[in-house]
Amino acid sequence: MDGVVPTKITVLATIAVSSSFAEAVKEIREEYGEIIELKLYYVHEIIEELVDERTFKEDIRTSDIVLLDIRSRGRPLDLAREALADQEKTVITLVGGTAEVMALTRMGSFSPAKMFEKQKPSAKGYVDWRKIRRIQSMIEKMGTALPFGSLKHARNWIRVMNYWKHSGKRNIKNLLLFVASEYGGQNVKFEPPVELPLEGIYHPKLDRYYTSLDDYLKENCDPQRPSVGILFYGGMHFESSVVGVSALIDKLEKRVNVIPVYSDGVDNLKAIRKFFFKNGKPIVDAAVSFVWFRINGGPLGGEPQETLNLLRELNIPFFDAAPMYMREIEKWKKSTQGFSPVELIAAVTLPELDGLIEPVPSLGLRNLDYSDVLGADVKLTAAIEDRIERIAGRILNWLNLRRKKNSEKRVAIVIYNYPPGEGNVGNAAYLDVFASLDKIIERLRKENYNVGDGKFNFSEFFLNQGLVNSGKWSPRSLTSHNAIIVPVEKYEEWFSELSEELRKEVVEEWGEPPGSIMSYDNSLLIPGLELGNVFVGLQPTRGVHENPAKAYHDKNMPPHHQYIAFYKWLEKEWGADAVIHLGTHGTIEFMKGKEAGMSSECYPDFLMGNMPHLYVYHITNPSEAMIAKRRSYATLINHMSPPYTQSGLYEEFTELEELINEYYEAKLQDPVRAKRIQPKIVEKAKQLNIDSMSVEEIYDELFALKRSIIPSGLHIFGEKYMGDDLIEFLLFVLRYDRGEIKSLNRILSQSMGVDYDYALSHPNENHNGKSLGQILTEIEDRAKEIIRLSLDSVEMGLKVAGIEKNLATDLRRTLSYGLEIASHLEESSEMDSLIQALNGNYVFPNLGGDPIRTPEVLPTGSNTYQFDPRLIPSDVAYERGVEIAEKTLKQYYDKNGRYPESVAVVLWGFETVKTRGETVGQILGYLGVRIVREKSIWFPKLKLIPLKELGRPRIDVVVNICGFFRDMFPDTMKLLNEAFNMVASLDEKENKNYVKKHSEELYRELVREFSDEKMVKKLSNARIFGPRSGEYGTRLTRLIETSNWESESQVAEAYIASMNNVYAENIHGEQADKIYRKILSNVELVSQVRDTHEYEVTDLDHYYEFFGGLSKAVEDIRGKKPEMLISDTTKEQIKTETVDRAIQRGVRTRLLNPKWINGMLKHQYHGGQKIADRVEYLLGFAATTNKVESWIWSKVAEDYVFNEEMRKRMQENNKWALHEMMGRLLEANQRGYWQATQEELDKLRQLYLELEGELEE
């Protein structure tokens, strides 16, 4: 065919089909000559900027035919659209995707764009796959009847998609011949698509397809063996996924039956129902998926409840083989990131929503030689052999749980001792670990587990036997006498299983085995207690507190020898069938390794080995829970928060409130008396350290304190809210408006003719002889009684409410919602879920979050998952975030008479999951950018707010993320980077756009250092900084915990050294110290959101670590403190206040509040532990913000130490914690944060030494 002009075809492919293309083009050239010139590009390489944009666009522009396999928005779609603008050529989209992608199709006179023009914003975001199939069917039928014009081209489109859908070399070859004939003018022959059934069984070793389950079972399965179902792709992804399936079958089939089922990747439920069930009953004992996205509906999304119902019926562990269809194995090996952002969403996050567990990467891409035919590397998927071994090993051990008798199962329960020492055994967030242990052991006994004889007082046993990590008061000889001994020779056998590189790393950090931590007489000590077949042990310390100098080191230290010995002893020597980590949280999941997609070189993978891992985790903390799931293969069993109550007023605060009430009454009846009372109020307030306020402001402050929601003590695993605890919880849940469900308080307020929002904002104002605050208190009392009666009957609640008919409908809806929440609480099955997991069954998945803020997280006992990251920020979160931005700017402006040029914000995964992205909304608010969701809620777009509408300059923002945010929200980071780039590129004056101003300043500095102008532009616009890849927090907490610092500059430098890593497009945690310092030098305001009812800023060390550390870093760089503002979004109305006010509220409502103290001290040992923690956090805030006033330290000393009754209670509860608290008070004085009187110091020192003497006895 000499003289024939070749048809130039450019292909942009998502899947690894390069070998099929190469072979197909080779065969075509052998048959027809050089009739096709092909250029192949991979979507993931364009996303990662590995392809020259100009070359890519030029290839598209000069092509005759463009074949596009793009699944969503992003760089590939943007570049393709730019290249195709004003081009008249054949463009064929190969798969369904977003309407924007499909609308690119142009084949003769046909374009599907009009099909999607009127599509409304969809919860799916993609075009519904059922709709696509209906359209395809209709076009095929009509095209057959009328094979000309647009219908002919439409039918051709369907045919091309069918070639692609079923793929394989033969279909790829005929696809190329078909389009070359129809749209390239080539005179060639082609065959119709070869189509296989949409679902079936395919065994790669037999190379045989089955459509009959009975035939397959008869020929291949032993009914005496357990069976493992494998779900993988047919069609276009068949070649990519079957390699992993084949490798896994190799590892499994000698011990189990395998049922490898392929599906089209969309209607997977049909395949599961057809081949994993027989006669309506499950026939598989475990399943593993090689499929991306949620099980039902693929990327298009389906009804999730159908999936959850089916998986609950199946009731087996369902594993996630997390295939890397768009990442090279070599790149994954070298990367600390692990999965790419696309794979993190598609292969990990979305499968988690269905309850899939243990995302171990099973396969990835492998580059073969460069192909001249394709103009690209040939890429094939290949199994990752040692990861396949890990998946197989873990599946087999889960199967063991399903088949072994309970009386024979060996269960290890791991509790924590962090920081190490006698005062912190069994430490966990809001969980009474020892009481929970009692409950778990008793339940195991009832389930016929061998738990030994008798009952233990766990705290006394561990402490009396010296079974603590690096005890200060327990001699090592006592510990060695009672601990389990691992001879160094045995340990070295296990240690040798680590790679040479990792062994070298451990030895360099900790010395040769056995090292100095928890070692004795050339052996390693495992502190723990054996109860029959149950072992209760202490997770080893990280080693920093034993070696305070390491507080300055990289947080990503390898585990020390005893840490390794602990987990290897459990697996290799003791033979644990399952490991339970009890409480939030341990440290194994934070060990050095990839962010997600563990390799054999990641410590969490090595330490957990093949032991099934169950993790009892606080429902309120889904961000850190995700790390446990992904990095330590945990199946989560979430637990409830402790009961909640109102802070109320106490002691002299009650007297102050009475004085103010008397003042308001006198104002109406006897103004002269009111004037005499007023100075008494001010004086009493001053005594209580409420200074510089009017009577009205003092009343508002008291009202806020009184009404604050606080936790009451700790949760005991398996317990449910009863009686008053249940009523108070529902009272707090029903305080808030939730769409159509109105706040109960609002309804009652309306019935009294009171504007609820106004009353909340102005509680001091008078209404018919009472303050609005008093009326709100009465409303709350009334609401409580209505809820109490409604638990028996909504009608009873309506009757006692006695409100007018126009409000009755709202009230009925609200009370019915309250009953629904109560039923979810009753359905909580924490202990049952733990037992189910130990039986090797499915644990039902559900959202995690604050149960008051988002009650849909109930019932507990679920396998926590995160809120869908594609929906961040939600519309409500964006609006609330903008409100936070405006409130902080107003507060700054009111004080300084101008706007800040730059604001630094703390952006946590912890907050983002629960608020749905309030801080993200806040950042966009500062920038003057809004979120628009056109046609899709999954793919938000950014739209600039004109300066005139904004009414102020665009404020620059430095975003300080934690590692959890980085791991959980890669798409959100991409969105924020896009926003910064957009705003920096605007043609606006510098005094109206501080992002642009600072970016240009930075650009002028960087361009002198870097030759790559594109990189300089990226870095000058970059505003997201955080821990380096694989790390999660800062070194700052270690310094505070160990007291190993001298100056506040050291604290600032510890923060900067941990956070000076930049995140921008295709820049993942690269150190950029100079840039970070330059950007921080512009910061004048630091802001963070408080989002959770359990945690005031004084209740969590991460607040002083991030907010405080950032504030101190800015101060250290600028030589001047920034404004420091906390925005509390846990209340009905957002409240922004200075950090000192936030600290004081936390101290008054909790640490100094008898109600909170009594709630804690109900819990033996743990109560004192939690109180001592809060004192340590105060020291952290003092060091980082200098906003912990001296009176707070005096009051802590007075209430806990100098008060003899309280001191005795603390001493009986946890004398080691009391000693630690006294030490912190002395440290606060020594560092100048507490100006203690000599009398206070003498008394404190005397009591400290007396207690120390007792501890030494």
mmCIF file of C-alpha atoms in Angstrom, residues 1053-1255:
data_model
loop_
_atom_site.group_PDB
_atom_site.id
_atom_site.type_symbol
_atom_site.label_atom_id
_atom_site.label_comp_id
_atom_site.label_asym_id
_atom_site.label_seq_id
_atom_site.Cartn_x
_atom_site.Cartn_y
_atom_site.Cartn_z
ATOM 1 C CA GLU A 1053 12.969 25.765 66.063
ATOM 2 C CA ALA A 1054 11.621 22.292 66.889
ATOM 3 C CA TYR A 1055 8.325 23.294 65.284
ATOM 4 C CA ILE A 1056 9.941 24.845 62.209
ATOM 5 C CA ALA A 1057 12.301 21.894 61.701
ATOM 6 C CA SER A 1058 9.299 19.563 61.680
ATOM 7 C CA MET A 1059 7.005 21.688 59.495
ATOM 8 C CA ASN A 1060 9.263 23.271 56.869
ATOM 9 C CA ASN A 1061 8.239 20.827 54.151
ATOM 10 C CA VAL A 1062 6.294 22.158 51.191
ATOM 11 C CA TYR A 1063 3.324 20.532 49.446
ATOM 12 C CA ALA A 1064 2.342 21.737 45.981
ATOM 13 C CA GLU A 1065 1.427 20.151 42.663
ATOM 14 C CA ASN A 1066 3.717 17.119 42.309
ATOM 15 C CA ILE A 1067 5.851 18.400 45.190
ATOM 16 C CA HIS A 1068 5.309 16.120 48.148
ATOM 17 C CA GLY A 1069 6.917 17.160 51.401
ATOM 18 C CA GLU A 1070 10.176 18.569 50.084
ATOM 19 C CA GLN A 1071 12.164 20.513 52.662
ATOM 20 C CA ALA A 1072 11.924 24.254 52.014
ATOM 21 C CA ASP A 1073 13.200 25.883 55.181
ATOM 22 C CA LYS A 1074 14.099 29.241 53.660
ATOM 23 C CA ILE A 1075 10.759 29.558 51.878
ATOM 24 C CA TYR A 1076 8.812 28.582 55.003
ATOM 25 C CA ARG A 1077 10.623 31.135 57.139
ATOM 26 C CA LYS A 1078 10.106 33.836 54.509
ATOM 27 C CA ILE A 1079 6.375 33.111 54.314
ATOM 28 C CA LEU A 1080 6.016 32.970 58.109
ATOM 29 C CA SER A 1081 7.738 36.355 58.345
ATOM 30 C CA ASN A 1082 4.615 37.926 56.794
ATOM 31 C CA VAL A 1083 2.177 36.356 59.261
ATOM 32 C CA GLU A 1084 0.316 38.697 61.618
ATOM 33 C CA LEU A 1085 -2.517 36.442 62.757
ATOM 34 C CA VAL A 1086 -2.625 32.745 63.711
ATOM 35 C CA SER A 1087 -5.972 30.963 63.665
ATOM 36 C CA GLN A 1088 -7.346 27.515 64.443
ATOM 37 C CA VAL A 1089 -10.793 25.942 64.737
ATOM 38 C CA ARG A 1090 -11.919 24.107 67.870
ATOM 39 C CA ASP A 1091 -14.334 21.510 66.533
ATOM 40 C CA THR A 1092 -15.004 18.746 69.078
ATOM 41 C CA HIS A 1093 -17.110 18.710 72.227
ATOM 42 C CA GLU A 1094 -14.739 16.352 74.055
ATOM 43 C CA TYR A 1095 -11.741 18.596 73.579
ATOM 44 C CA GLU A 1096 -11.232 22.144 74.704
ATOM 45 C CA VAL A 1097 -7.848 23.461 73.582
ATOM 46 C CA THR A 1098 -6.507 22.533 77.023
ATOM 47 C CA ASP A 1099 -7.566 18.875 76.668
ATOM 48 C CA LEU A 1100 -5.322 17.867 73.777
ATOM 49 C CA ASP A 1101 -1.574 18.263 73.404
ATOM 50 C CA HIS A 1102 -1.887 18.755 69.637
ATOM 51 C CA TYR A 1103 -3.418 22.203 70.197
ATOM 52 C CA TYR A 1104 -0.313 23.571 71.871
ATOM 53 C CA GLU A 1105 1.818 21.525 69.473
ATOM 54 C CA PHE A 1106 0.372 23.027 66.279
ATOM 55 C CA PHE A 1107 -1.376 26.262 67.206
ATOM 56 C CA GLY A 1108 1.098 27.109 69.939
ATOM 57 C CA GLY A 1109 4.121 25.904 67.995
ATOM 58 C CA LEU A 1110 3.089 27.917 64.932
ATOM 59 C CA SER A 1111 2.504 31.039 67.038
ATOM 60 C CA LYS A 1112 5.908 30.694 68.688
ATOM 61 C CA ALA A 1113 7.594 30.113 65.304
ATOM 62 C CA VAL A 1114 6.036 33.301 63.897
ATOM 63 C CA GLU A 1115 7.059 35.232 66.998
ATOM 64 C CA ASP A 1116 10.603 33.890 66.837
ATOM 65 C CA ILE A 1117 10.982 34.859 63.161
ATOM 66 C CA ARG A 1118 9.239 38.249 63.345
ATOM 67 C CA GLY A 1119 10.369 39.236 66.829
ATOM 68 C CA LYS A 1120 6.753 40.045 67.654
ATOM 69 C CA LYS A 1121 3.795 37.969 68.768
ATOM 70 C CA PRO A 1122 1.039 37.475 66.201
ATOM 71 C CA GLU A 1123 -2.595 37.837 67.128
ATOM 72 C CA MET A 1124 -3.727 34.369 68.246
ATOM 73 C CA LEU A 1125 -7.391 33.496 67.735
ATOM 74 C CA ILE A 1126 -9.394 30.318 68.310
ATOM 75 C CA SER A 1127 -12.755 29.898 66.572
ATOM 76 C CA ASP A 1128 -15.072 27.541 68.443
ATOM 77 C CA THR A 1129 -17.570 25.887 66.095
ATOM 78 C CA THR A 1130 -19.040 23.407 68.595
ATOM 79 C CA LYS A 1131 -21.761 25.807 69.671
ATOM 80 C CA GLU A 1132 -24.929 26.968 67.926
ATOM 81 C CA GLN A 1133 -23.083 30.135 66.939
ATOM 82 C CA ILE A 1134 -19.432 30.364 65.947
ATOM 83 C CA LYS A 1135 -17.390 32.141 68.602
ATOM 84 C CA THR A 1136 -13.969 33.631 67.847
ATOM 85 C CA GLU A 1137 -11.816 34.628 70.804
ATOM 86 C CA THR A 1138 -8.215 35.151 71.814
ATOM 87 C CA VAL A 1139 -6.235 32.113 72.844
ATOM 88 C CA ASP A 1140 -5.954 33.270 76.462
ATOM 89 C CA ARG A 1141 -9.768 33.350 76.701
ATOM 90 C CA ALA A 1142 -9.966 29.888 75.155
ATOM 91 C CA ILE A 1143 -7.400 28.549 77.641
ATOM 92 C CA GLN A 1144 -9.244 30.106 80.568
ATOM 93 C CA ARG A 1145 -12.561 28.619 79.449
ATOM 94 C CA GLY A 1146 -10.986 25.174 79.178
ATOM 95 C CA VAL A 1147 -9.471 25.519 82.649
ATOM 96 C CA ARG A 1148 -12.666 26.832 84.262
ATOM 97 C CA THR A 1149 -15.098 24.375 82.697
ATOM 98 C CA ARG A 1150 -12.864 21.349 83.173
ATOM 99 C CA LEU A 1151 -9.588 21.317 85.077
ATOM 100 C CA LEU A 1152 -10.879 23.459 87.973
ATOM 101 C CA ASN A 1153 -14.521 22.351 87.769
ATOM 102 C CA PRO A 1154 -15.565 19.974 90.604
ATOM 103 C CA LYS A 1155 -18.113 18.326 88.300
ATOM 104 C CA TRP A 1156 -15.407 17.453 85.766
ATOM 105 C CA ILE A 1157 -12.911 16.464 88.497
ATOM 106 C CA ASN A 1158 -15.418 14.161 90.196
ATOM 107 C CA GLY A 1159 -16.272 12.578 86.865
ATOM 108 C CA MET A 1160 -12.611 11.792 86.288
ATOM 109 C CA LEU A 1161 -11.864 10.549 89.791
ATOM 110 C CA LYS A 1162 -14.689 8.012 89.539
ATOM 111 C CA HIS A 1163 -12.187 6.081 87.439
ATOM 112 C CA GLN A 1164 -9.526 4.547 89.616
ATOM 113 C CA TYR A 1165 -5.967 5.263 88.473
ATOM 114 C CA HIS A 1166 -6.973 6.642 85.053
ATOM 115 C CA GLY A 1167 -8.743 9.714 86.461
ATOM 116 C CA GLY A 1168 -5.600 11.103 88.073
ATOM 117 C CA GLN A 1169 -3.691 10.247 84.918
ATOM 118 C CA LYS A 1170 -5.992 12.426 82.786
ATOM 119 C CA ILE A 1171 -5.872 15.336 85.220
ATOM 120 C CA ALA A 1172 -2.058 15.298 85.209
ATOM 121 C CA ASP A 1173 -2.105 15.300 81.399
ATOM 122 C CA ARG A 1174 -4.038 18.590 81.378
ATOM 123 C CA VAL A 1175 -1.453 20.252 83.611
ATOM 124 C CA GLU A 1176 1.293 19.168 81.220
ATOM 125 C CA TYR A 1177 -0.660 20.670 78.298
ATOM 126 C CA LEU A 1178 -0.908 23.963 80.180
ATOM 127 C CA LEU A 1179 2.869 24.015 80.348
ATOM 128 C CA GLY A 1180 2.951 23.439 76.583
ATOM 129 C CA PHE A 1181 0.648 26.425 76.050
ATOM 130 C CA ALA A 1182 2.678 28.557 78.420
ATOM 131 C CA ALA A 1183 5.863 27.811 76.494
ATOM 132 C CA THR A 1184 4.341 28.418 73.061
ATOM 133 C CA THR A 1185 1.871 31.268 73.605
ATOM 134 C CA ASN A 1186 2.823 32.808 76.986
ATOM 135 C CA LYS A 1187 -0.927 33.100 77.560
ATOM 136 C CA VAL A 1188 -1.361 30.874 80.626
ATOM 137 C CA GLU A 1189 -1.777 33.435 83.376
ATOM 138 C CA SER A 1190 -0.081 32.982 86.727
ATOM 139 C CA TRP A 1191 -3.378 32.689 88.622
ATOM 140 C CA ILE A 1192 -4.141 29.458 86.765
ATOM 141 C CA TRP A 1193 -1.058 27.772 88.209
ATOM 142 C CA SER A 1194 -1.894 29.067 91.680
ATOM 143 C CA LYS A 1195 -5.426 27.740 91.397
ATOM 144 C CA VAL A 1196 -4.249 24.315 90.185
ATOM 145 C CA ALA A 1197 -1.861 24.139 93.150
ATOM 146 C CA GLU A 1198 -4.562 25.308 95.568
ATOM 147 C CA ASP A 1199 -7.272 22.918 94.347
ATOM 148 C CA TYR A 1200 -5.230 19.765 93.772
ATOM 149 C CA VAL A 1201 -2.224 19.991 96.069
ATOM 150 C CA PHE A 1202 -2.879 22.360 98.969
ATOM 151 C CA ASN A 1203 -6.470 21.166 99.456
ATOM 152 C CA GLU A 1204 -5.852 18.202 101.752
ATOM 153 C CA GLU A 1205 -9.037 16.339 100.889
ATOM 154 C CA MET A 1206 -8.402 16.609 97.151
ATOM 155 C CA ARG A 1207 -4.732 15.749 97.532
ATOM 156 C CA LYS A 1208 -5.685 12.547 99.359
ATOM 157 C CA ARG A 1209 -8.211 11.653 96.641
ATOM 158 C CA MET A 1210 -5.590 12.182 93.966
ATOM 159 C CA GLN A 1211 -3.042 10.196 95.933
ATOM 160 C CA GLU A 1212 -5.442 7.288 96.361
ATOM 161 C CA ASN A 1213 -6.382 7.454 92.694
ATOM 162 C CA ASN A 1214 -2.897 7.739 91.161
ATOM 163 C CA LYS A 1215 -0.069 8.935 93.363
ATOM 164 C CA TRP A 1216 2.436 8.836 90.489
ATOM 165 C CA ALA A 1217 0.259 11.198 88.456
ATOM 166 C CA LEU A 1218 -0.023 13.535 91.438
ATOM 167 C CA HIS A 1219 3.764 13.557 91.739
ATOM 168 C CA GLU A 1220 4.059 14.347 88.030
ATOM 169 C CA MET A 1221 1.569 17.208 88.413
ATOM 170 C CA MET A 1222 3.533 18.681 91.308
ATOM 171 C CA GLY A 1223 6.692 18.469 89.216
ATOM 172 C CA ARG A 1224 4.982 20.398 86.399
ATOM 173 C CA LEU A 1225 3.952 23.128 88.839
ATOM 174 C CA LEU A 1226 7.533 23.461 90.024
ATOM 175 C CA GLU A 1227 8.700 23.581 86.406
ATOM 176 C CA ALA A 1228 6.161 26.308 85.586
ATOM 177 C CA ASN A 1229 7.614 28.397 88.391
ATOM 178 C CA GLN A 1230 11.202 27.681 87.426
ATOM 179 C CA ARG A 1231 10.534 28.746 83.820
ATOM 180 C CA GLY A 1232 8.877 31.971 84.918
ATOM 181 C CA TYR A 1233 5.297 31.115 83.909
ATOM 182 C CA TRP A 1234 4.025 30.987 87.496
ATOM 183 C CA GLN A 1235 4.910 33.836 89.817
ATOM 184 C CA ALA A 1236 4.328 31.734 92.912
ATOM 185 C CA THR A 1237 4.612 33.268 96.371
ATOM 186 C CA GLN A 1238 7.332 31.967 98.625
ATOM 187 C CA GLU A 1239 4.660 30.408 100.807
ATOM 188 C CA GLU A 1240 3.204 28.536 97.833
ATOM 189 C CA LEU A 1241 6.635 27.308 96.762
ATOM 190 C CA ASP A 1242 7.664 26.159 100.238
ATOM 191 C CA LYS A 1243 4.432 24.271 100.709
ATOM 192 C CA LEU A 1244 4.595 22.677 97.262
ATOM 193 C CA ARG A 1245 8.205 21.574 97.691
ATOM 194 C CA GLN A 1246 7.497 20.053 101.086
ATOM 195 C CA LEU A 1247 4.503 18.063 99.816
ATOM 196 C CA TYR A 1248 6.428 17.040 96.704
ATOM 197 C CA LEU A 1249 9.300 15.627 98.774
ATOM 198 C CA GLU A 1250 6.912 13.861 101.142
ATOM 199 C CA LEU A 1251 5.175 12.140 98.246
ATOM 200 C CA GLU A 1252 8.507 11.300 96.648
ATOM 201 C CA GLY A 1253 9.570 9.593 99.862
ATOM 202 C CA GLU A 1254 6.406 7.500 99.819
ATOM 203 C CA LEU A 1255 6.975 6.490 96.198
#
